[in-house]
Coordinates of C-alpha atoms and ligand atoms in Angstrom, one line a residue:
M1 CA 65.9 77.4 -114.4
I2 CA 68.4 74.9 -115.3
K3 CA 71.8 76.1 -114.0
T4 CA 73.9 75.2 -116.8
L5 CA 77.6 74.9 -117.2
L6 CA 79.0 74.9 -121.2
I7 CA 82.9 73.7 -121.0
A8 CA 84.4 74.9 -124.6
P9 CA 87.5 73.3 -125.5
Y10 CA 88.7 76.2 -127.5
Q11 CA 88.2 80.4 -127.1
G12 CA 85.6 80.3 -130.5
L13 CA 83.1 78.1 -128.9
A14 CA 82.9 80.2 -126.0
E15 CA 82.4 83.1 -127.6
T16 CA 79.6 81.6 -130.1
A17 CA 77.6 80.3 -126.8
K18 CA 77.7 84.0 -125.7
K19 CA 76.1 85.4 -128.8
V20 CA 73.1 82.5 -129.2
D21 CA 70.2 83.3 -127.8
K22 CA 69.6 81.1 -124.9
P23 CA 65.9 79.1 -123.7
E24 CA 64.8 81.3 -120.8
D25 CA 65.1 78.0 -118.7
I26 CA 68.8 77.8 -119.0
D27 CA 70.6 79.7 -116.6
L28 CA 74.3 79.5 -119.0
D29 CA 77.5 79.7 -117.6
V30 CA 80.6 79.4 -120.1
T31 CA 84.2 78.4 -119.5
I32 CA 87.2 77.2 -121.5
A33 CA 88.5 74.2 -120.9
N34 CA 90.2 70.7 -122.5
L35 CA 90.2 67.3 -121.9
E36 CA 91.4 66.3 -118.8
K37 CA 91.3 70.2 -117.3
G38 CA 87.5 70.1 -118.6
V39 CA 86.6 66.9 -116.6
K40 CA 88.5 68.7 -113.7
V41 CA 86.1 71.6 -114.3
A42 CA 83.0 69.5 -114.6
K43 CA 83.7 67.6 -111.5
L44 CA 83.8 70.8 -109.2
A45 CA 80.4 72.2 -111.4
E46 CA 78.1 69.0 -110.2
K47 CA 79.8 69.9 -106.5
Q48 CA 78.3 73.6 -106.9
G49 CA 75.2 72.6 -108.0
Y50 CA 75.2 72.9 -111.5
E51 CA 72.4 70.6 -113.2
L52 CA 73.5 70.3 -116.9
I53 CA 76.8 70.2 -118.9
I54 CA 77.2 71.0 -122.7
S55 CA 80.6 70.2 -124.2
R56 CA 82.1 68.9 -127.0
G57 CA 84.2 66.2 -128.8
G58 CA 86.2 64.4 -126.6
T59 CA 86.1 66.8 -124.0
A60 CA 82.3 66.2 -123.5
T61 CA 82.9 62.3 -123.8
M62 CA 85.7 62.1 -120.9
I63 CA 83.3 64.2 -118.6
Q64 CA 80.2 62.0 -119.4
D65 CA 82.1 59.5 -117.7
E66 CA 83.0 61.1 -114.6
V67 CA 80.0 63.0 -113.3
S68 CA 76.4 61.8 -112.5
I69 CA 74.7 65.2 -114.2
P70 CA 73.5 64.6 -117.7
V71 CA 76.2 66.1 -120.4
V72 CA 74.8 67.1 -123.4
H73 CA 76.9 67.1 -126.7
I74 CA 77.3 70.0 -129.0
D75 CA 77.2 68.0 -132.5
I76 CA 79.2 69.0 -135.3
T77 CA 77.0 69.8 -138.3
G78 CA 76.7 69.6 -141.8
Y79 CA 77.1 73.4 -141.4
D80 CA 79.7 73.1 -139.8
M81 CA 81.3 71.2 -142.4
L82 CA 80.3 73.0 -145.1
R83 CA 82.2 75.9 -143.3
V84 CA 85.8 74.4 -142.8
F85 CA 85.6 73.0 -146.2
T86 CA 84.5 76.4 -147.8
L87 CA 87.7 77.8 -145.5
I88 CA 90.0 75.8 -147.0
R89 CA 88.5 75.5 -150.9
G90 CA 91.8 77.2 -152.4
I91 CA 93.9 74.4 -151.3
K92 CA 93.8 72.2 -154.2
K93 CA 96.4 69.1 -152.7
G94 CA 97.4 67.4 -149.8
V95 CA 94.4 68.1 -147.5
A96 CA 93.6 64.9 -144.7
L97 CA 90.8 64.8 -142.0
V98 CA 91.5 62.9 -139.2
G99 CA 88.5 62.4 -136.6
Y100 CA 85.6 59.8 -135.1
A101 CA 83.0 58.3 -137.6
N102 CA 80.6 60.8 -136.8
I103 CA 82.9 63.9 -138.2
S104 CA 84.8 61.6 -141.0
Q105 CA 81.7 60.1 -142.6
G106 CA 79.5 63.1 -143.0
A107 CA 82.7 65.0 -144.2
A108 CA 82.8 62.1 -146.9
T109 CA 79.9 62.7 -147.9
I110 CA 80.0 66.7 -148.5
C111 CA 83.8 66.1 -150.1
N112 CA 82.0 63.7 -152.6
I113 CA 79.1 66.5 -153.5
L114 CA 81.7 69.0 -153.8
E115 CA 84.5 67.2 -155.6
F116 CA 86.7 68.0 -153.0
D117 CA 89.9 65.9 -153.0
V118 CA 90.1 65.2 -149.2
K119 CA 91.5 61.6 -147.6
M120 CA 89.4 60.8 -144.6
I121 CA 91.0 59.0 -141.6
T122 CA 88.5 57.2 -139.2
I123 CA 89.9 56.9 -135.5
K124 CA 88.6 55.1 -132.9
S125 CA 90.7 56.4 -130.0
R126 CA 92.3 59.6 -129.8
T127 CA 95.6 57.6 -129.0
E128 CA 95.7 57.1 -132.5
V129 CA 95.9 60.6 -133.9
R130 CA 99.6 61.3 -133.4
G131 CA 100.7 57.8 -135.4
H132 CA 98.3 58.6 -138.2
L133 CA 99.2 62.5 -138.5
E134 CA 102.9 61.5 -139.0
E135 CA 102.2 59.2 -141.6
L136 CA 100.5 61.7 -143.1
K137 CA 103.2 64.1 -142.7
Q138 CA 105.8 61.5 -144.3
Q139 CA 103.2 61.0 -147.2
G140 CA 103.4 64.8 -148.2
F141 CA 100.2 65.8 -146.6
A142 CA 100.1 69.5 -144.9
V143 CA 97.2 70.5 -143.9
V144 CA 94.6 68.1 -141.4
I145 CA 91.3 69.3 -140.4
G146 CA 89.8 67.8 -137.3
D147 CA 88.2 68.2 -133.8
V148 CA 90.2 70.0 -131.1
I149 CA 92.9 67.2 -130.3
T150 CA 93.9 66.4 -133.9
V151 CA 94.6 70.7 -134.2
Q152 CA 96.4 70.0 -131.3
V153 CA 99.1 67.7 -132.6
A154 CA 98.7 68.3 -135.7
E155 CA 101.0 71.4 -134.7
Q156 CA 102.8 69.1 -132.8
V157 CA 104.0 67.2 -135.5
G158 CA 104.4 70.5 -137.9
L159 CA 101.2 70.3 -140.1
R160 CA 98.7 72.8 -140.5
G161 CA 95.5 71.8 -138.0
V162 CA 92.2 73.5 -139.3
L163 CA 89.9 73.1 -136.6
I164 CA 86.0 72.1 -137.1
T165 CA 84.2 74.7 -135.4
S166 CA 80.7 74.2 -134.2
G167 CA 78.3 77.5 -135.4
K168 CA 75.4 78.7 -133.8
E169 CA 73.1 76.4 -135.3
A170 CA 74.9 73.4 -133.5
V171 CA 74.8 75.1 -130.2
T172 CA 71.3 76.4 -130.2
D173 CA 70.4 72.7 -131.0
A174 CA 72.6 71.8 -128.1
F175 CA 70.3 74.1 -125.9
E176 CA 67.3 72.3 -126.8
E177 CA 68.6 68.9 -126.5
G178 CA 70.0 70.0 -123.1
K179 CA 66.3 71.4 -121.7
R180 CA 64.9 67.5 -123.0
V181 CA 67.4 65.4 -121.6
Y182 CA 67.8 67.3 -118.3
N183 CA 63.4 66.9 -117.8
F184 CA 63.9 63.3 -118.7
F185 CA 66.7 62.8 -116.6
R186 CA 64.8 64.5 -113.5
R187 CA 62.1 62.7 -114.2
V188 CA 63.8 59.0 -113.6
N189 CA 65.5 60.6 -111.1
S190 CA 62.5 61.2 -109.1
Q191 CA 61.3 57.7 -110.1
F192 CA 64.4 56.0 -108.3
Y193 CA 64.3 58.5 -105.3
Y194 CA 61.0 57.2 -104.6
F195 CA 62.1 53.5 -105.0
Q196 CA 64.9 54.4 -103.0
E197 CA 62.5 55.8 -100.6
T198 CA 60.3 52.9 -100.5
F199 CA 63.0 50.3 -100.3
N200 CA 64.3 52.2 -97.5
S201 CA 61.1 52.5 -95.3
L202 CA 60.3 48.7 -95.6
P203 CA 59.5 47.5 -92.6
F204 CA 61.6 44.9 -92.5
P205 CA 65.8 44.6 -93.6
V206 CA 65.8 43.9 -97.3
I207 CA 69.4 42.8 -99.5
L208 CA 69.9 42.9 -102.9
L209 CA 72.7 40.1 -104.0
N210 CA 74.2 39.3 -107.0
K211 CA 74.9 35.5 -108.4
N212 CA 78.2 35.3 -106.1
A213 CA 76.1 36.6 -102.8
D214 CA 77.8 40.1 -103.2
V215 CA 75.5 42.7 -101.4
I216 CA 74.3 45.4 -104.3
E217 CA 72.0 47.2 -102.4
K218 CA 71.0 47.1 -98.5
N219 CA 67.7 48.7 -97.5
L220 CA 67.9 51.1 -94.2
M221 CA 66.4 48.5 -91.6
F222 CA 69.0 46.1 -92.5
E223 CA 71.8 48.7 -93.0
Q224 CA 70.7 49.4 -89.0
D225 CA 70.3 45.9 -87.4
N226 CA 73.9 44.9 -86.7
Q227 CA 72.8 41.5 -85.7
C228 CA 71.2 40.9 -89.1
Q229 CA 74.8 41.1 -91.1
E230 CA 75.5 37.5 -89.7
I231 CA 73.3 36.1 -92.5
L232 CA 75.9 36.9 -95.0
E233 CA 78.3 34.8 -93.4
S234 CA 76.0 31.7 -93.8
P235 CA 76.9 29.4 -96.6
V236 CA 73.2 28.8 -97.2
I237 CA 73.1 32.3 -99.1
L238 CA 74.7 31.3 -101.7
K239 CA 73.4 28.4 -102.5
V240 CA 69.5 29.3 -102.5
I241 CA 70.4 32.3 -104.3
K242 CA 71.8 29.8 -106.9
R243 CA 68.5 28.0 -107.0
V244 CA 66.7 31.4 -107.1
L245 CA 68.3 32.4 -110.5
E246 CA 68.4 28.5 -111.8
S247 CA 64.8 27.6 -111.1
E248 CA 63.0 31.5 -111.5
T249 CA 61.1 30.6 -108.5
N250 CA 60.9 32.4 -104.9
Q251 CA 62.4 30.5 -102.0
W252 CA 62.2 30.3 -98.2
T253 CA 64.7 29.4 -95.9
E254 CA 65.7 29.1 -92.6
V255 CA 69.4 30.9 -91.5
E256 CA 71.1 30.1 -88.4
G257 CA 72.8 32.9 -86.6
K258 CA 74.9 33.1 -83.2
N259 CA 71.8 33.2 -81.2
T260 CA 69.1 34.0 -83.9
I261 CA 67.3 32.2 -86.5
Y262 CA 66.3 33.8 -89.4
E263 CA 63.2 33.2 -91.5
L264 CA 64.2 34.5 -95.2
Q265 CA 62.1 35.0 -98.6
V266 CA 64.3 34.9 -101.4
F267 CA 63.0 36.4 -104.4
L268 CA 64.1 37.1 -108.0
V269 CA 65.0 40.4 -109.0
S270 CA 66.7 40.1 -112.7
K271 CA 67.6 36.9 -114.1
S272 CA 69.4 38.5 -117.0
E273 CA 71.7 40.6 -114.4
G274 CA 72.1 37.7 -111.9
I275 CA 70.2 39.2 -108.9
A276 CA 68.4 38.1 -106.3
G277 CA 66.7 39.8 -103.2
I278 CA 66.4 38.8 -99.4
N279 CA 63.6 39.5 -97.2
V280 CA 64.1 38.8 -93.6
H281 CA 60.7 37.7 -93.0
A282 CA 61.1 37.2 -89.2
S283 CA 64.0 36.5 -86.8
V284 CA 63.7 34.0 -83.5
V285 CA 65.5 33.7 -80.7
K286 CA 67.4 30.1 -80.9
S287 CA 65.8 28.1 -78.1
D288 CA 64.5 24.0 -77.9
N289 CA 61.5 24.7 -77.4
R290 CA 60.8 26.9 -81.0
A291 CA 56.8 26.5 -81.6
V292 CA 57.6 27.2 -85.5
R293 CA 60.3 26.0 -87.6
L294 CA 60.3 26.8 -91.6
I295 CA 61.9 24.0 -93.9
G296 CA 62.9 25.8 -97.0
S297 CA 64.1 22.7 -98.8
P298 CA 62.3 19.7 -97.4
V299 CA 63.9 16.4 -99.3
H300 CA 62.5 13.3 -100.4
I301 CA 62.2 10.7 -97.5
P302 CA 62.1 7.1 -99.2
I303 CA 59.3 4.6 -97.7
I304 CA 61.4 2.0 -96.7
G305 CA 60.5 -1.8 -96.1
D306 CA 58.6 -4.9 -97.8
S307 CA 56.1 -5.4 -95.0
D308 CA 52.1 -5.2 -96.2
E309 CA 52.4 -2.0 -93.7
A310 CA 55.0 -0.6 -96.4
K311 CA 53.4 -1.3 -99.3
R312 CA 49.8 0.1 -97.8
L313 CA 52.1 3.4 -96.9
R314 CA 53.3 4.0 -100.1
N315 CA 49.8 3.6 -101.5
S316 CA 48.4 6.1 -98.8
I317 CA 51.3 8.4 -100.1
Q318 CA 50.2 8.6 -103.9
Q319 CA 46.6 8.5 -102.8
F320 CA 47.3 11.8 -100.5
A321 CA 50.2 13.6 -102.6
H322 CA 48.0 15.8 -104.7
A323 CA 45.3 16.2 -102.5
D324 CA 44.4 19.9 -101.0
E325 CA 42.5 18.8 -98.2
I326 CA 43.6 18.3 -94.8
V327 CA 45.4 14.8 -94.1
S328 CA 46.0 13.5 -90.8
I329 CA 48.9 11.1 -89.7
I330 CA 48.3 9.1 -86.9
G331 CA 50.8 6.8 -85.1
E332 CA 52.7 6.3 -81.8
P333 CA 55.9 8.1 -81.2
G334 CA 58.7 7.8 -83.4
T335 CA 56.7 5.9 -86.2
G336 CA 57.5 8.3 -89.0
K337 CA 54.6 10.4 -89.2
Y338 CA 56.8 13.4 -89.7
S339 CA 58.7 11.9 -92.4
V340 CA 55.3 11.1 -94.2
A341 CA 54.5 14.8 -93.8
Q342 CA 57.6 15.7 -95.3
E343 CA 57.2 12.9 -98.5
L344 CA 53.6 14.1 -99.0
H345 CA 54.6 18.0 -98.8
F346 CA 57.6 17.2 -101.4
E347 CA 55.2 14.9 -103.5
K348 CA 53.1 17.8 -104.2
F349 CA 55.7 20.8 -103.7
G350 CA 59.0 19.6 -104.5
Q351 CA 61.5 22.0 -102.6
E352 CA 59.8 25.0 -104.3
S353 CA 57.7 25.8 -101.2
P354 CA 58.3 25.8 -97.9
M355 CA 57.5 23.2 -95.0
V356 CA 55.9 25.2 -92.0
V357 CA 56.2 22.9 -88.9
L358 CA 54.2 23.9 -85.7
E359 CA 55.2 22.0 -82.7
G360 CA 51.7 21.7 -80.7
R361 CA 53.0 21.4 -77.3
H362 CA 55.0 25.1 -77.4
L363 CA 52.6 26.7 -79.6
T364 CA 51.0 29.9 -78.2
S365 CA 48.9 32.7 -79.7
E366 CA 51.8 35.0 -79.9
D367 CA 53.2 33.4 -82.6
K368 CA 51.5 35.2 -85.2
L369 CA 50.7 32.3 -87.3
Q370 CA 48.0 33.8 -89.3
S371 CA 50.1 36.6 -90.6
K372 CA 53.2 33.9 -91.1
L373 CA 50.8 32.0 -93.1
M374 CA 49.6 34.6 -95.6
A375 CA 53.2 35.5 -95.9
I376 CA 54.3 32.1 -97.0
K377 CA 51.2 31.3 -99.4
R378 CA 52.0 28.2 -100.7
G379 CA 53.6 25.2 -99.1
T380 CA 52.4 22.4 -96.5
V381 CA 51.6 23.5 -92.9
V382 CA 52.7 20.3 -90.7
L383 CA 51.0 20.4 -86.8
K384 CA 52.8 18.0 -84.8
D385 CA 51.0 16.9 -81.3
I386 CA 47.5 18.2 -81.9
E387 CA 46.8 16.5 -78.4
S388 CA 48.6 18.7 -76.5
L389 CA 47.2 22.2 -77.9
S390 CA 45.7 24.1 -75.0
A391 CA 41.6 24.7 -75.7
E392 CA 42.8 28.1 -76.7
M393 CA 45.2 27.1 -79.2
Q394 CA 42.4 24.8 -80.9
D395 CA 40.5 27.8 -80.8
V396 CA 43.3 29.7 -82.8
L397 CA 43.7 26.8 -85.1
K398 CA 40.2 26.6 -86.0
N399 CA 40.4 30.3 -87.0
I400 CA 43.8 29.5 -88.6
L401 CA 42.3 26.6 -90.8
R402 CA 39.3 28.9 -92.1
N403 CA 41.3 32.0 -93.5
I404 CA 44.3 29.7 -94.3
P405 CA 45.5 30.4 -98.0
T406 CA 44.2 28.0 -100.9
A407 CA 48.1 27.0 -101.7
M408 CA 48.5 25.7 -98.4
R409 CA 47.9 22.2 -97.4
V410 CA 47.7 21.5 -93.8
I411 CA 49.1 17.9 -92.4
V412 CA 48.3 17.0 -88.9
L413 CA 50.2 14.8 -86.7
A414 CA 49.0 12.8 -83.5
N415 CA 50.3 10.2 -81.3
E416 CA 46.2 8.9 -81.0
S417 CA 43.7 8.5 -82.9
L418 CA 41.5 11.4 -83.7
D419 CA 38.4 9.6 -82.4
Y420 CA 39.6 8.5 -79.1
L421 CA 40.9 12.1 -78.5
V422 CA 37.6 13.2 -79.3
N423 CA 35.6 11.2 -76.7
N424 CA 38.0 12.2 -74.4
R425 CA 37.5 15.4 -74.5
A426 CA 41.4 16.4 -75.8
L427 CA 40.2 17.0 -78.9
D428 CA 37.4 20.2 -79.9
N429 CA 34.7 18.7 -81.3
E430 CA 34.7 21.2 -84.3
L431 CA 38.5 21.3 -85.2
Y432 CA 37.9 16.9 -85.2
Q433 CA 35.2 17.1 -88.1
E434 CA 37.8 19.5 -89.9
I435 CA 41.0 17.2 -89.9
S436 CA 39.5 13.5 -89.3
N437 CA 38.4 13.0 -93.7
H438 CA 41.6 11.9 -94.7
V439 CA 43.6 9.6 -92.2
I440 CA 46.9 7.7 -92.5
H441 CA 47.6 5.1 -89.8
L442 CA 51.0 4.4 -89.2
S443 CA 51.6 0.9 -87.7
P444 CA 54.0 0.4 -85.0
L445 CA 57.5 -1.1 -85.7
R446 CA 56.6 -4.1 -83.6
E447 CA 54.0 -4.9 -86.3
R448 CA 56.0 -4.7 -89.4
K449 CA 59.4 -6.1 -88.1
E450 CA 60.3 -7.5 -91.3
D451 CA 61.3 -4.1 -92.5
I452 CA 64.0 -3.7 -89.6
G453 CA 66.6 -5.0 -91.9
A454 CA 65.7 -2.1 -94.6
F455 CA 65.8 0.4 -91.9
V456 CA 68.8 -0.6 -90.2
D457 CA 70.4 -0.3 -93.6
Y458 CA 69.3 2.7 -94.7
F459 CA 70.0 4.4 -91.3
L460 CA 73.4 2.8 -91.7
A461 CA 73.8 4.6 -94.7
E462 CA 72.6 7.6 -93.5
F463 CA 75.4 7.8 -91.0
H464 CA 78.0 7.1 -93.6
A465 CA 77.1 10.2 -95.8
E466 CA 76.8 12.4 -92.2
N467 CA 79.7 11.1 -90.2
G468 CA 82.2 8.9 -92.8
D469 CA 81.4 6.0 -90.3
E470 CA 83.6 2.7 -91.3
T471 CA 80.2 0.7 -91.0
V472 CA 78.6 -0.6 -93.8
G473 CA 76.4 -3.2 -92.7
M474 CA 75.2 -5.5 -90.3
K475 CA 75.1 -9.6 -90.0
Q476 CA 72.1 -11.4 -90.5
D477 CA 72.4 -13.1 -87.2
A478 CA 72.8 -9.4 -85.3
I479 CA 69.3 -8.2 -87.3
E480 CA 67.2 -11.5 -86.2
Y481 CA 68.8 -10.6 -82.7
L482 CA 67.0 -7.0 -82.8
L483 CA 63.3 -8.6 -84.0
Q484 CA 63.1 -10.1 -80.6
F485 CA 62.2 -6.5 -79.3
E486 CA 58.9 -4.5 -78.9
W487 CA 60.6 -1.3 -79.9
L488 CA 58.2 0.8 -78.0
G489 CA 59.8 3.7 -79.2
N490 CA 59.9 2.6 -82.9
L491 CA 61.9 3.9 -85.6
S492 CA 63.2 6.8 -83.4
Q493 CA 64.1 4.1 -80.8
L494 CA 65.9 1.5 -83.7
K495 CA 67.7 5.0 -85.5
K496 CA 69.3 5.8 -81.9
I497 CA 70.3 1.9 -81.4
I498 CA 71.6 1.9 -84.8
R499 CA 73.6 5.0 -84.4
E500 CA 74.8 4.0 -81.1
L501 CA 76.2 0.5 -82.6
S502 CA 77.7 2.4 -85.7
T503 CA 79.6 4.4 -83.2
M504 CA 81.0 2.0 -81.5
T505 CA 81.7 -0.3 -84.2
T506 CA 85.3 0.0 -85.9
A507 CA 85.1 -3.1 -88.1
N508 CA 82.8 -2.8 -91.7
Y509 CA 80.1 -5.0 -90.2
I510 CA 78.2 -4.6 -86.7
E511 CA 78.3 -8.2 -85.3
L512 CA 75.9 -10.1 -82.9
F513 CA 78.1 -9.5 -80.3
H514 CA 77.8 -5.9 -80.9
V515 CA 74.2 -5.9 -80.3
K516 CA 74.1 -7.8 -77.6
E517 CA 76.4 -6.0 -75.6
L518 CA 74.4 -2.8 -76.3
M519 CA 71.0 -3.9 -75.5
N520 CA 72.5 -5.6 -72.4
K521 CA 73.5 -2.0 -71.3
Y522 CA 70.1 -0.9 -71.8
K523 CA 68.6 -3.8 -69.7
Q524 CA 70.7 -2.6 -66.6
M525 CA 70.4 0.8 -66.9
S526 CA 66.4 0.3 -67.0
I527 CA 67.1 -1.8 -64.1
A528 CA 69.0 0.9 -62.3
N529 CA 66.5 3.6 -63.0
D530 CA 63.9 1.8 -61.5
K531 CA 65.4 1.7 -58.3
K532 CA 66.0 5.2 -58.0
L533 CA 63.1 7.4 -56.8
P534 CA 63.6 11.0 -57.8
L535 CA 62.8 13.0 -54.3
D536 CA 63.7 16.5 -55.5
G537 CA 61.3 19.4 -55.5
T538 CA 57.4 19.5 -54.6
L539 CA 55.2 16.7 -54.4
E540 CA 53.5 18.1 -57.9
E541 CA 56.9 18.1 -59.3
I542 CA 58.0 14.5 -58.1
E543 CA 54.8 13.5 -59.6
Q544 CA 55.8 14.9 -62.8
Q545 CA 59.4 13.1 -62.8
V546 CA 57.8 10.1 -62.2
I547 CA 55.3 10.4 -65.2
R548 CA 57.7 11.4 -67.6
Q549 CA 60.0 8.5 -66.5
V550 CA 56.9 5.9 -67.2
L551 CA 56.1 7.3 -70.3
E552 CA 60.1 7.5 -71.2
E553 CA 60.1 3.6 -70.4
E554 CA 56.7 3.2 -72.4
G555 CA 58.4 4.4 -75.3
N556 CA 56.1 8.0 -75.0
N557 CA 52.9 5.3 -75.5
Q558 CA 50.2 7.7 -73.1
S559 CA 47.8 4.7 -73.1
K560 CA 50.5 2.4 -72.0
A561 CA 51.9 4.9 -69.0
A562 CA 48.4 5.6 -67.9
K563 CA 47.8 2.1 -67.7
R564 CA 50.5 1.4 -65.7
L565 CA 49.9 4.3 -63.4
N566 CA 46.4 3.3 -63.2
I567 CA 45.1 6.9 -64.2
N568 CA 43.0 7.6 -67.0
R569 CA 44.7 9.3 -70.4
S570 CA 42.9 12.8 -69.7
T571 CA 44.4 12.8 -66.3
L572 CA 47.3 11.9 -67.4
W573 CA 47.3 15.0 -70.0
R574 CA 46.4 17.0 -67.5
K575 CA 48.9 16.0 -65.2
L576 CA 51.5 16.8 -68.1
K577 CA 50.1 20.4 -68.8
Q578 CA 50.4 21.5 -65.1
Ligands
LIG1 N1 61.0 6.3 -94.0 C1 62.0 6.6 -93.4 N2 63.0 6.6 -94.1 C2 64.2 7.2 -93.1 N3 64.1 7.4 -92.2 C3 62.5 7.3 -91.4 C4 61.6 6.8 -92.1 N4 60.6 7.4 -91.6 C5 61.0 7.9 -90.1 N5 62.4 7.5 -90.1 C6 63.3 8.3 -89.1 O1 62.7 7.6 -87.8 C7 62.9 9.0 -86.7 C8 61.4 8.6 -86.3 O2 60.9 9.9 -87.3 P1 59.9 10.4 -87.5 O3 60.0 12.0 -86.7 O4 59.3 11.1 -88.5 O5 58.4 10.2 -86.4 P2 57.1 10.6 -86.0 O6 56.2 9.6 -85.5 O7 56.9 11.7 -86.3 O8 57.9 11.0 -84.1 P3 57.4 12.0 -82.9 O9 56.1 11.6 -82.8 O10 58.1 11.4 -82.0 O11 57.5 13.3 -83.5 C9 63.5 9.8 -87.7 O12 64.5 10.0 -87.1 C10 63.2 9.6 -89.1 O13 64.4 9.9 -89.5

């Protein structure tokens, strides 16, 4: 049974409704209330469990805006019109009809057929009624036909109002329409209910936002996760939503909270409504040793320089940019392996897909890599420092490579040649077979010193944009002075020095004496450090410190460090991993 309330704006309608045969599934109550009073009654009825409201005219329209159960209008039918015109057939002159288009248009047709002289006035809002009626009165009209509101106002201004009443046919139609609308409403409602339930039971936090990053909907998990709320404070959100709505593609991004880093998948819900959704895919505690990082929108890295090496590198990037196969990039620490990987990613995927960076030395089997890569599906996986992966992790990696989604490209970075690693048992043989087919070798900076000037300019421009530094260039003699060093730490070391120079210089150009001063300071520091032997901790710990210091001095070049310590490189790795 559909618990139904018919709110009649006038007494006669209530009486008609009681006399009409009701469909079996309509459980009907009838009450009399007009306009605002009708709305009050309807709101109360909704709270009391009524499932359907039937009403008429302006009252029905007002109720419909205020309740969330279906409201059915009793229409004015041709029979109703005929009845009212028959009623007034004796009055030949001074009759007008004032009503909404649904009444006036039908009435005009009937008047034409029956040759009645009735002035038709169509209104758009009930506030227009009084003005029209006062005018009609001035023009000598005596009788006004219309809805409840027209009749009420007519009487107030001194005209005779004749109500277009609804007959049994209209009420019967409304019951049938009520059943139909109610069933449809129930179906939609249950679909909405299932959607809501599914949305709420998703096992990860999800929110829907509009283009201004205002939250439209949160699922239960997001609601209950107090910490997650900080995502909404990040300026990244507005930017990424704009990007998703404009490009109509899903995006991955990271947002940094106070103690947590959130990996978010931002997806398009409706372009026309400007709605996007955010799925909080993972949240990891911030730490320096993060094994997996997600780079949502990797940028283009220009491959700088005029040296043969720079030209060769640009060619290799062209050659491998669109390859699906695994590419390995080999080079000493700081030679730009990661930057080249980023450029390869950018060439293939632009900013549409994320880059997942795995830090070999921090990876453990608990990092749930497989599920992460499956969720991302498209993009680049960059594995840094493959030589520091434990044997166990190398097995995990082999498995991952075999099951990786086809639209994910893998790039491996290593400080030593893969042949050297496999010969020294630092790299599993099967893994070697999989990753050694496409290799890019990066030369150390000391072998491409002619590019130093170009890098100095590039780094200065980068710091200028970052910090608004005053420095815009380096004098030629100062650049030439830089060429005499070996740059064992390669581009990383050069960048560090240029950063320091640009901070210590207040003039527009870095002069030779600035460079000399800084390089001297470093020379002295390294002499002082040479003399200090760390004696804290156990013998093993002291040994570790010595190895690390030598490695640092050798610009992280493990071959050189091993040579200086007179041990072979596998011993060096073993000791470092202890
Ligand atoms: N082509 C380039 N354009 C601009 N900057 C670069 C370029 N290549 C490298 N760099 C800069 O040089 C530094 C070292 O580069 P990168 O981190 O890519 O080297 P890496 O070989 O991966 O280092 P590591 O082995 O120590 O991880 C970075 O700060 C990077 O921004």
